[in-house]
Short mmCIF file of C-alpha atoms in Angstrom, two decimals:
data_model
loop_
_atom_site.label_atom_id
_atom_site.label_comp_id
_atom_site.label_asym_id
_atom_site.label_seq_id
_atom_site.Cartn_x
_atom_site.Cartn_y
_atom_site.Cartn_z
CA UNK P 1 -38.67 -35.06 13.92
CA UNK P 2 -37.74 -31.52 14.82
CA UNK P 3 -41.09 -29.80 16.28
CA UNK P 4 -42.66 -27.04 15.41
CA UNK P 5 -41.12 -24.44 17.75
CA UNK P 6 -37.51 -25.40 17.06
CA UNK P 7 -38.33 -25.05 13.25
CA UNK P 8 -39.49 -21.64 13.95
CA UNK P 9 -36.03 -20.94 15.98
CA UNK P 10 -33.75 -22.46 13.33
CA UNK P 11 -35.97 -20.00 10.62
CA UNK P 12 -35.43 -17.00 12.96
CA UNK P 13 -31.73 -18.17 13.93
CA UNK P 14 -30.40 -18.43 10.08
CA UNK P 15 -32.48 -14.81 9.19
CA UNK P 16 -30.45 -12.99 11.56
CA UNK P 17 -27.10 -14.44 10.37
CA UNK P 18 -28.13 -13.85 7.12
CA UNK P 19 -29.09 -10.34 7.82
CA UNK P 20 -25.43 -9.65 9.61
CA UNK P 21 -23.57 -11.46 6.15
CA UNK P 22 -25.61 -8.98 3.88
CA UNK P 23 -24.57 -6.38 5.79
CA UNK P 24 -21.29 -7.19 6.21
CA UNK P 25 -21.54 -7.46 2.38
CA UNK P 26 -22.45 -3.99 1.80
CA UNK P 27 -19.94 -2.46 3.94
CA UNK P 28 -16.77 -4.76 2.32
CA UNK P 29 -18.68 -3.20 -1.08
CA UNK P 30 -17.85 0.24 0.13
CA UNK P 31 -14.98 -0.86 1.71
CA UNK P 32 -13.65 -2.26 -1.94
CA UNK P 33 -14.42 0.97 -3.69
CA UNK P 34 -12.37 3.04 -1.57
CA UNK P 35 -9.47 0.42 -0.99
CA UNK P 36 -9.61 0.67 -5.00
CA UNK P 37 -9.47 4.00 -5.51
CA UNK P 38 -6.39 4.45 -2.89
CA UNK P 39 -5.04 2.00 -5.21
CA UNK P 40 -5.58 3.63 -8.42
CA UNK P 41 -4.41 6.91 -6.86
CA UNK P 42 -1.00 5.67 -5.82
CA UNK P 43 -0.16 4.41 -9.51
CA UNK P 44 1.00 7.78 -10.81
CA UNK P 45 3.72 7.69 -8.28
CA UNK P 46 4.84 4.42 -8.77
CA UNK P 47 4.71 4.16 -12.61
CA UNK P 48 7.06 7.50 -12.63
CA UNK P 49 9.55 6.44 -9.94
CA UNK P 50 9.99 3.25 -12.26
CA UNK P 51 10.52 5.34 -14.78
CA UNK P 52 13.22 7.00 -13.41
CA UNK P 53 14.59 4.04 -11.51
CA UNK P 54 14.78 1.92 -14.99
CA UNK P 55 16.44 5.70 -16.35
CA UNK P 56 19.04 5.37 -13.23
CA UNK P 57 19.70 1.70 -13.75
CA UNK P 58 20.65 2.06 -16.75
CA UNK P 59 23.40 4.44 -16.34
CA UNK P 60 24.15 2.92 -13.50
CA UNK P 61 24.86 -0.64 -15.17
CA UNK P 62 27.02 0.95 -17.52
CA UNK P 63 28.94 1.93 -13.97
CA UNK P 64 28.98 -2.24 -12.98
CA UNK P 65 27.90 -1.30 -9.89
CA UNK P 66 25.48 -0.08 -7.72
CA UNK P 67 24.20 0.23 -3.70
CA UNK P 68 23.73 -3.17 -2.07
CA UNK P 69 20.09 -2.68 -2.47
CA UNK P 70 20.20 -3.22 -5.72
CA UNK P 71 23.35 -5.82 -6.23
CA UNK P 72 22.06 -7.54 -2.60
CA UNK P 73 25.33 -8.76 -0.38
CA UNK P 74 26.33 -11.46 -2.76
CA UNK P 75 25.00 -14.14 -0.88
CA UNK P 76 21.41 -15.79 -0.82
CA UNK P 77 21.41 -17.49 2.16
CA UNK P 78 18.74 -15.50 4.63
CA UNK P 79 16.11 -14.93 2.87
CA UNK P 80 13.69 -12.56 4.75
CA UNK P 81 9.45 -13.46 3.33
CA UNK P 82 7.08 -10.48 4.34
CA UNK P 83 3.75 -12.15 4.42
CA UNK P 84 0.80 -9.62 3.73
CA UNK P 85 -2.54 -10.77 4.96
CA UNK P 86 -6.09 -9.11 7.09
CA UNK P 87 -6.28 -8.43 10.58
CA UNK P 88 -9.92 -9.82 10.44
CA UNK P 89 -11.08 -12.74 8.95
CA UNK P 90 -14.35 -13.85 7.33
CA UNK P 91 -12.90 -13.31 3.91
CA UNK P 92 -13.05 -16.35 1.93
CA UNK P 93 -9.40 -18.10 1.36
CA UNK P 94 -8.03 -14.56 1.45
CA UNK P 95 -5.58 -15.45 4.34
CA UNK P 96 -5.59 -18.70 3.41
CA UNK P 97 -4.47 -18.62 0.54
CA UNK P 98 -1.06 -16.25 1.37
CA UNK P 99 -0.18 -18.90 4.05
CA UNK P 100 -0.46 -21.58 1.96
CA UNK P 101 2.26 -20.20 -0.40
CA UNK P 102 4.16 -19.27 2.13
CA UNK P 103 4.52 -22.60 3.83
CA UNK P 104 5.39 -23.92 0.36
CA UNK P 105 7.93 -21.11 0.06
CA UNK P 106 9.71 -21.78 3.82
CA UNK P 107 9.64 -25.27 2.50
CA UNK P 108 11.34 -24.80 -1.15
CA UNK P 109 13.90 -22.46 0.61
CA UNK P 110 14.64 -24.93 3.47
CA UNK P 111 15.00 -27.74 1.38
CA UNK P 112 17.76 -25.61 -0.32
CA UNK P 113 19.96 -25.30 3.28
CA UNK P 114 18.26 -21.43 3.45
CA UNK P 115 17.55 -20.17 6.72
CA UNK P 116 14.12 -18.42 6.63
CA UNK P 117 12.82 -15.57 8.46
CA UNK P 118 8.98 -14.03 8.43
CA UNK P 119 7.72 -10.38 8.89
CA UNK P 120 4.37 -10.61 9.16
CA UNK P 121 1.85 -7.89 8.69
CA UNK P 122 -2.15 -8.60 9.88
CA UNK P 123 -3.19 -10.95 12.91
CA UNK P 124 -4.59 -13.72 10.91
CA UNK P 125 -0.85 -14.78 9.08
CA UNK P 126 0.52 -14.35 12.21
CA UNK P 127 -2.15 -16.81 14.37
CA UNK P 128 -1.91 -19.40 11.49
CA UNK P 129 2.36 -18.91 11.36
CA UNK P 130 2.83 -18.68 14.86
CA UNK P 131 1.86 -22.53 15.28
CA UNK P 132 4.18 -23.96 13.30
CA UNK P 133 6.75 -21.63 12.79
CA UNK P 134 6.75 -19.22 15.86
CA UNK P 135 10.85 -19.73 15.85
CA UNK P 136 11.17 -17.81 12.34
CA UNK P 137 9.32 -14.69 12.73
CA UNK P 138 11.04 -11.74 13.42
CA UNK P 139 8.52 -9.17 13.64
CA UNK P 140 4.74 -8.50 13.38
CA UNK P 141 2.66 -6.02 12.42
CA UNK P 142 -0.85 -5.96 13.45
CA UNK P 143 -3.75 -3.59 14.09
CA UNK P 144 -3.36 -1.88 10.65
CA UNK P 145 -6.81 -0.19 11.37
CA UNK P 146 -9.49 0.36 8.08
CA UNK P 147 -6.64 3.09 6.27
CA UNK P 148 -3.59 2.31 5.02
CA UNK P 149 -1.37 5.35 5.01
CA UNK P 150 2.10 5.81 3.45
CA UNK P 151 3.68 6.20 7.07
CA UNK P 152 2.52 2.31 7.93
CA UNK P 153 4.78 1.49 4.50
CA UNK P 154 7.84 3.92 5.20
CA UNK P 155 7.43 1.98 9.09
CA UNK P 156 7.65 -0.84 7.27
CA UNK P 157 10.81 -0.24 5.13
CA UNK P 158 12.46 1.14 7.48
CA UNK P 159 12.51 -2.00 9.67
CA UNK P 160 13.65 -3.74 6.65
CA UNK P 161 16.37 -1.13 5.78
CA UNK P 162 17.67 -1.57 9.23
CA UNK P 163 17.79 -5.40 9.11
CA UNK P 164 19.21 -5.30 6.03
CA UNK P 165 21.89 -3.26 6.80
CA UNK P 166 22.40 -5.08 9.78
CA UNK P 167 23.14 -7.88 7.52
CA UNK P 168 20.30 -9.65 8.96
CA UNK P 169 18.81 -11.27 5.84
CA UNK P 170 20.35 -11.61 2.27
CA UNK P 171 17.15 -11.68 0.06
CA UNK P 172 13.74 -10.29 0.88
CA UNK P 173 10.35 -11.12 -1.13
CA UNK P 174 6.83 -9.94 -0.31
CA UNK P 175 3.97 -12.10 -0.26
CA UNK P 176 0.55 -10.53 -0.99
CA UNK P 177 -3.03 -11.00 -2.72
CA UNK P 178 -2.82 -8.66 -5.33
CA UNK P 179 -6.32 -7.45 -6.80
CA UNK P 180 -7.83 -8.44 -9.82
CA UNK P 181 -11.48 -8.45 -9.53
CA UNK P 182 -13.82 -8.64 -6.67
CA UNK P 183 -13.96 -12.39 -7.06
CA UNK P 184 -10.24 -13.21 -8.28
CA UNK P 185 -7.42 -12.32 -6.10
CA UNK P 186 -3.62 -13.72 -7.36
CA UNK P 187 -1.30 -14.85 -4.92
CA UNK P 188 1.59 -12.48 -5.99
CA UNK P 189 5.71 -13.08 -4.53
CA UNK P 190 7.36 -10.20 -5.35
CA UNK P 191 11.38 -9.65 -5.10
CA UNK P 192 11.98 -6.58 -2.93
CA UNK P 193 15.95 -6.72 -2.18
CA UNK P 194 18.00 -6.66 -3.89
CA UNK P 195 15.81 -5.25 -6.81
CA UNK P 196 15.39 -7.20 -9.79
CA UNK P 197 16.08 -5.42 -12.69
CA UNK P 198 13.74 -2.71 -13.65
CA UNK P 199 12.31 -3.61 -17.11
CA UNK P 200 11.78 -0.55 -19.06
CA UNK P 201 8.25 -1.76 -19.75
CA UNK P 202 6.05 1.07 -22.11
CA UNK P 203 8.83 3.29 -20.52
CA UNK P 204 11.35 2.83 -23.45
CA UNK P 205 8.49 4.10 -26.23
CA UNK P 206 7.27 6.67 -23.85
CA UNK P 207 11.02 7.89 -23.25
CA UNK P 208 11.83 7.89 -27.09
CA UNK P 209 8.65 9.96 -27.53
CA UNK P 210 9.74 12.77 -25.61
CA UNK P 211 12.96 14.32 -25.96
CA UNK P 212 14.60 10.98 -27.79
CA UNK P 213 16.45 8.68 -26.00
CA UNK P 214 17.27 11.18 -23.09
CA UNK P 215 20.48 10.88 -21.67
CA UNK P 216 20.03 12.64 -17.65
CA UNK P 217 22.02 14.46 -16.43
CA UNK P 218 22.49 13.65 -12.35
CA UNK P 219 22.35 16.22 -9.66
CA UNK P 220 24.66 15.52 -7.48
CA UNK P 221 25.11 12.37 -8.96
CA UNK P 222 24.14 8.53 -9.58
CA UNK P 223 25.16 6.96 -6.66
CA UNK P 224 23.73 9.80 -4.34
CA UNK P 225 20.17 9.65 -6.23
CA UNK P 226 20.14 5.92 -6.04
CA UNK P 227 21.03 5.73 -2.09
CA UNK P 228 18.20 8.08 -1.65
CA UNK P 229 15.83 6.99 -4.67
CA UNK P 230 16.15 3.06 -3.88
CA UNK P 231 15.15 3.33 -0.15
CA UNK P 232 11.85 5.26 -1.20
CA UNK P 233 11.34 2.84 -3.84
CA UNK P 234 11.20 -0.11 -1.17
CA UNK P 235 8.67 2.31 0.82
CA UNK P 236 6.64 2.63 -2.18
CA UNK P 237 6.82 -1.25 -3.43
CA UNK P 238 5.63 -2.28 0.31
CA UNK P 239 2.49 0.35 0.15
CA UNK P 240 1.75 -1.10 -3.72
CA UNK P 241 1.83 -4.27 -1.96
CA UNK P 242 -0.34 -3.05 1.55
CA UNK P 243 -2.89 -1.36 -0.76
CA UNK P 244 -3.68 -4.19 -3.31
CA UNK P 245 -3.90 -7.03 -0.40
CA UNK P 246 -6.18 -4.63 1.31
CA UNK P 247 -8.14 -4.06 -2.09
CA UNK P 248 -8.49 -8.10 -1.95
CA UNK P 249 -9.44 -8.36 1.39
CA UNK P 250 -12.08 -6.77 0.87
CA UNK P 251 -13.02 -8.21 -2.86
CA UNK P 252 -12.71 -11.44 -0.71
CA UNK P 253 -14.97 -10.87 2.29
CA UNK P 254 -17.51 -9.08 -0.21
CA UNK P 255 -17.53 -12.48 -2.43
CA UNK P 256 -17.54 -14.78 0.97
CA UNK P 257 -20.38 -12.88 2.56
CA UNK P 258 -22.52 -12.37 -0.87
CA UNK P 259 -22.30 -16.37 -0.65
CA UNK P 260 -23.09 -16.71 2.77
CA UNK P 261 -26.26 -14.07 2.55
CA UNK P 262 -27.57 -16.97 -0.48
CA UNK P 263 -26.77 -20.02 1.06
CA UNK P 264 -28.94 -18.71 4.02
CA UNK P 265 -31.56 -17.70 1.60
CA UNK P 266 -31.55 -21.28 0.31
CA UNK P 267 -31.62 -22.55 3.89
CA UNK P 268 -34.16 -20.52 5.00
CA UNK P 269 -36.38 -21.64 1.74
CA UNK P 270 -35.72 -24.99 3.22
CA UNK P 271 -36.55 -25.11 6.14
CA UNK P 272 -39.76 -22.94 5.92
CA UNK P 273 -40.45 -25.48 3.02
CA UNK P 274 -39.87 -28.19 6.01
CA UNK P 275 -42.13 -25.97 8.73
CA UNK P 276 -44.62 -25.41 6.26
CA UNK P 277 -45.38 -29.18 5.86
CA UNK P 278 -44.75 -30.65 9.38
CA UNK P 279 -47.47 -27.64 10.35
CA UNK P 280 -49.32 -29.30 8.11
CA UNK P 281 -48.88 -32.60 8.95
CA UNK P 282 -49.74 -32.50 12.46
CA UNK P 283 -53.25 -30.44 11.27
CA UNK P 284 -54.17 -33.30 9.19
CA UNK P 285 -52.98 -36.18 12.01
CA UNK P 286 -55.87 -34.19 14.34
CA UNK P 287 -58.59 -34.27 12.15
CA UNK P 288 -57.97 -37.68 11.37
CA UNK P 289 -58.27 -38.04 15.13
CA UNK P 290 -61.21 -36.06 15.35
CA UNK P 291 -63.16 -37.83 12.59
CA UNK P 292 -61.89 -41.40 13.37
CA UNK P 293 -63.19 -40.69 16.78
CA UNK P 294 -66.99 -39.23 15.35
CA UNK P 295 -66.91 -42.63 12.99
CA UNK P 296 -65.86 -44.74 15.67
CA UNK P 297 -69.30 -43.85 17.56
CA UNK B 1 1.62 32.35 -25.50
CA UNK B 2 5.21 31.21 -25.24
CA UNK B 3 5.68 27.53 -24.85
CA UNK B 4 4.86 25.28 -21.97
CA UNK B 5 6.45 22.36 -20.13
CA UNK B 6 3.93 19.81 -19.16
CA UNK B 7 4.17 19.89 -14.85
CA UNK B 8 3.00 16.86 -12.72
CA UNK B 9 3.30 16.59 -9.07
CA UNK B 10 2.88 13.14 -7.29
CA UNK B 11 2.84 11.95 -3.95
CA UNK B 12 2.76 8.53 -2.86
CA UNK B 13 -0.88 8.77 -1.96
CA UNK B 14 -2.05 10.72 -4.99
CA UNK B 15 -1.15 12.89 -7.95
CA UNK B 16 -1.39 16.39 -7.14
CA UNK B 17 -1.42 18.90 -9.45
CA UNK B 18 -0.99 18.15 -13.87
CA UNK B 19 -0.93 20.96 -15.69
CA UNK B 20 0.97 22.97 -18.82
CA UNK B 21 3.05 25.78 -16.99
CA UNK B 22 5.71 28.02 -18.67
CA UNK B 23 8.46 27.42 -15.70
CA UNK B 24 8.74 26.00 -12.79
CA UNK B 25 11.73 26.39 -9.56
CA UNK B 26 12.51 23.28 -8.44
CA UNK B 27 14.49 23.53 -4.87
CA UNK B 28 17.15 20.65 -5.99
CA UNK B 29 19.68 19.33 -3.37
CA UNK B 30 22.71 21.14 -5.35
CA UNK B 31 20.72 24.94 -5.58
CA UNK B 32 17.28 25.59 -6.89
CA UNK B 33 16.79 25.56 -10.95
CA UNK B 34 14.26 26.41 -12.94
CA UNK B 35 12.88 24.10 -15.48
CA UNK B 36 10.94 25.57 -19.11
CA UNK B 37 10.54 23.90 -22.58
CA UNK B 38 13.92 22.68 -23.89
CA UNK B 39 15.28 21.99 -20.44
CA UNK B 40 18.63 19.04 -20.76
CA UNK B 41 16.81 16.06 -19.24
CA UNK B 42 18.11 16.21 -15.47
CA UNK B 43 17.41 13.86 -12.64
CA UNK B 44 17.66 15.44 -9.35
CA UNK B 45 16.98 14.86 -5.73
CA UNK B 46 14.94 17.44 -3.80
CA UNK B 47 15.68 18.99 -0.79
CA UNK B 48 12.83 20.74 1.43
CA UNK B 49 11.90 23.87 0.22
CA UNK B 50 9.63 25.75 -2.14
CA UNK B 51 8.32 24.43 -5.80
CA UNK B 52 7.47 27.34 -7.54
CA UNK B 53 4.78 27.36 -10.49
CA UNK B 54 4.36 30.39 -13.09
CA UNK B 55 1.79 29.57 -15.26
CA UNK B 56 2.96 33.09 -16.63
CA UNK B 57 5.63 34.85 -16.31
CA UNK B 58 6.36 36.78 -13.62
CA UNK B 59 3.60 36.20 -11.82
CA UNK B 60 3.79 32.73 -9.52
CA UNK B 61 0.49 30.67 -9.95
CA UNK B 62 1.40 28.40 -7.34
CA UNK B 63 3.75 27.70 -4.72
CA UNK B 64 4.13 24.57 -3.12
CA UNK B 65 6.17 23.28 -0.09
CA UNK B 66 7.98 19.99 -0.32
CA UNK B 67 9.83 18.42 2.20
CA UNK B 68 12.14 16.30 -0.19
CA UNK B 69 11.59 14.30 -2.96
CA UNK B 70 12.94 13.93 -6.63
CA UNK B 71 12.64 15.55 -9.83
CA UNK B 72 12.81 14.43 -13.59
CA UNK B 73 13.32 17.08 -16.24
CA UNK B 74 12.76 16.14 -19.71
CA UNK B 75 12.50 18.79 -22.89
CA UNK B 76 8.88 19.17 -22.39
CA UNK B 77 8.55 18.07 -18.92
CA UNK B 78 9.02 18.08 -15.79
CA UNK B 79 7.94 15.80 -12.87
CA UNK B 80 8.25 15.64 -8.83
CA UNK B 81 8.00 12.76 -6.41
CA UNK B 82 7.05 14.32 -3.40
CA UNK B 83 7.15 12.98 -0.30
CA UNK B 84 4.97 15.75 1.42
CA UNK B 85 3.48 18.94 -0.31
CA UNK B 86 1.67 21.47 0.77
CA UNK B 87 0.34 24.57 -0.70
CA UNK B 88 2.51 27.56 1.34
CA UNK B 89 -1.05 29.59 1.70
CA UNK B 90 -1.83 26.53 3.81
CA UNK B 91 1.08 26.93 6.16
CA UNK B 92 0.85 28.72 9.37
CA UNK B 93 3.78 30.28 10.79
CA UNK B 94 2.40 30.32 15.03
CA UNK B 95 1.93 26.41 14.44
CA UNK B 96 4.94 26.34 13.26
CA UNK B 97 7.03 27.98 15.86
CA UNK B 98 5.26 25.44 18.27
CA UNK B 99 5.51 22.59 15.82
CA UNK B 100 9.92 23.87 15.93
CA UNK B 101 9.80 23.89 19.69
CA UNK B 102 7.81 21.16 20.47
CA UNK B 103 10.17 18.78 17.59
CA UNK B 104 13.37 20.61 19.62
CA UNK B 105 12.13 19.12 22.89
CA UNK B 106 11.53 15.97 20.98
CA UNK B 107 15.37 15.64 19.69
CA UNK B 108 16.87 16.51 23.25
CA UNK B 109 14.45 14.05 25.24
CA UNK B 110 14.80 11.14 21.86
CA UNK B 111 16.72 8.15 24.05
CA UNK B 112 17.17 5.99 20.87
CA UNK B 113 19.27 6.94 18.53
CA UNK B 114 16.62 6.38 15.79
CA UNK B 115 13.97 8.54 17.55
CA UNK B 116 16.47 11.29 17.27
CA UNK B 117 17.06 10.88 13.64
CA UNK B 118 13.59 10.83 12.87
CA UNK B 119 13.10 13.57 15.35
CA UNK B 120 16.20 15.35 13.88
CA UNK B 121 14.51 15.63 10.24
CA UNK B 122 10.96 16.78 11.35
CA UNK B 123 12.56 19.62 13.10
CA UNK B 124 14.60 20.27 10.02
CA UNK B 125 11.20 19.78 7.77
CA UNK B 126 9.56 22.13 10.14
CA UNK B 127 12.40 24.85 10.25
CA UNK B 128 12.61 24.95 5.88
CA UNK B 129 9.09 25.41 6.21
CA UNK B 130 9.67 28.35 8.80
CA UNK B 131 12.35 30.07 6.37
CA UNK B 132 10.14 29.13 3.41
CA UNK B 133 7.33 31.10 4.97
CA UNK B 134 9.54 34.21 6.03
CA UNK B 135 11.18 34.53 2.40
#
């Protein structure tokens, strides 16, 4: 039976940690609200160059053609996975949960005679990859910092503009948490290149609305605005994709910690339950001593 | 009051300015244009140079430096992706003539050949805002 003093050190012990997971709580709270409202504020921009991307894409289709980001090479054989997880971890199955799917994605493609390659952004992807598939990745990003600013995704695109053109990789996909709540995050794969078709979601109503079913004119012209627009579009799908994992991230570690600051409240409960009565305990064994000993005379 | 085109003005990070304006000058790659109620629906690239903004005519409300971008224009409005905007009263031309020598340096001494392109169009983005300052 544990004595007294090492009760007390186990109480004292488990009130600390719980006092560094409640704060750790409060800060991924804060943490969430900002992450959240970076996100919210970078949905104007991407609902509008949709807009005009599905308004492109459809002129261009009448065309047949388009820039190889959006028709890809014609082959599928590289495919190129960008695996978005945290450079720090105490976050639930946050990272977890992203390397999971993308072992079963290496797997699926390599079954299939693909040749695989990673990009991984955040150190904890990259420490769980590099063990088993240190061969495939081609480049890491890590150190993101707390701010995610549009340079770190125009960084990013770049490096996958130049691969691509290098011929490097046929088909790229992005695999991030994207936010839903602070206690849900979905494990989203998302086709970057070439660009799936654009679905003209509330677009088509919204387009009808004003101006009827507009037909653009192009300064200087399609092909020109695409070349430029679809690059920016990649740099802008990769932030979407920076700012909702980071959004999670935090959701996670603010759900992880909130259940690590209660299960240390129910331990300590415990074991002052547990110090409580061996105190106890060893008062009653003395004066059963002491009057034992008196009767015994 | 005459009639209004609805303006919006987004960056990546956040969407800057939404308003109802009578005109606004977009600097398009092909010669600036101005865009008012009625406009034929136009999609445009950007290159770096001066939005302006008349809430009323002739008097500018705004004007706003972007360094490239795109714009929509639609009968009743009128949108810009921007990839950086700045107000012009923000602008200061001393910083820039060190920002324009210090990005000049930066080309010459670039060893890769994709320093120097980057290096190449901050200069540039520097210079437009230079001549957008003088105008």
């Amino acid at each position: 039976m544990a004595s007294l003093k090492d009760l007390r050190n186990r109480i004292s012990t488990v009130k600390s940690t719980q006092k560094i997971t409640s704060a750790m709580k409060m800060v991924a709270a804060s943490r969430l609200r900002r992450a959240q409202e970076q996100a919210e504020r970078s949905r104007p921009f991407a609902m509008r160059m949709e807009r005009m991307l599905a308004s492109l894409a459809r002129s261009a289709a009448v065309a047949g053609q388009g820039p190889r980001l959006m028709v890809g090479t014609g082959h599928d054989q590289v495919h190129l996975l960008v695996v978005v997880t945290s450079d720090r971890g105490l976050c639930g199955g946050f990272n977890a949960s992203i390397t999971r799917e993308t072992r079963r994605q290496i797997r699926t493609l390599q079954q299939q005679g693909k040749t695989v390659r990673l990009m991984i952004v955040g150190r904890k992807g990259r420490d769980n990859l590099r063990r088993d598939y240190n061969s495939l990745i081609f480049h890491t990003i890590t150190d993101l910092g707390g701010r995610i600013d549009f340079s770190l995704a125009d960084r990013i695109s770049d490096r996958l503009l130049a691969a691509f053109d290098a011929g490097e990789f046929d088909v790229c996909t992005v695999i991030y948490n994207r936010f839903k709540s602070a206690i849900s995050q979905v494990v989203t794969v998302q086709q970057l290149i070439p660009l799936p078709p654009v679905e003209p979601a509330e677009g088509e109503g919204a387009v009808a609305a004003d101006g009827g079913k507009a037909v653009y004119e192009f300064e200087p012209d399609e092909e020109a605005i695409l070349r430029e627009l679809l690059p920016r579009n990649l740099s802008v799908q990769v932030f979407k994709a920076l700012l909702e994992s980071s959004a999670s991230e935090q959701g996670a570690r603010m759900t992880a910690m909130d259940n690590a600051t209660r299960n240390a409240g129910e331990m300590i409960n415990g074991l002052t339950l547990l110090y409580n009565r061996t105190r106890q305990a060893a008062i009653t064994k003395e004066l059963i001593e002491i009057i034992s000993g008196a009767e015994a005379l | 009051m005459a009639e209004t085109l609805e303006f919006e003005l987004v960056s990546p990070e956040k969407l800057l300015m939404q308003r109802s304006v009578e005109m606004v000058v977009v600097p398009g790659a092909e010669g600036n244009f101005a865009a008012m109620r009625g406009h034929a629906p136009v999609i445009s690239t950007l290159r770096p140079g001066v939005i302006d903004v008349y809430d009323k005519r002739p008097e500018i409300a705004d004007r706003i430096f972007v360094a490239g971008g795109f714009a929509e224009v639609t009968a009743n409005r009128c949108t810009v992706l921007a990839e950086e905007a700045v107000p012009l009263s923000d602008l200061d031309s001393g910083a820039l003539d060190q920002a324009i020598r210090d990005l000049a340096e930066d080309v010459t001494d670039a060893k890769e050949a994709t320093a120097r392109v980057a290096a190449e169009k901050a200069l540039n983005v520097a210079k437009a805002k230079r001549a957008a300052l003088r105008r």
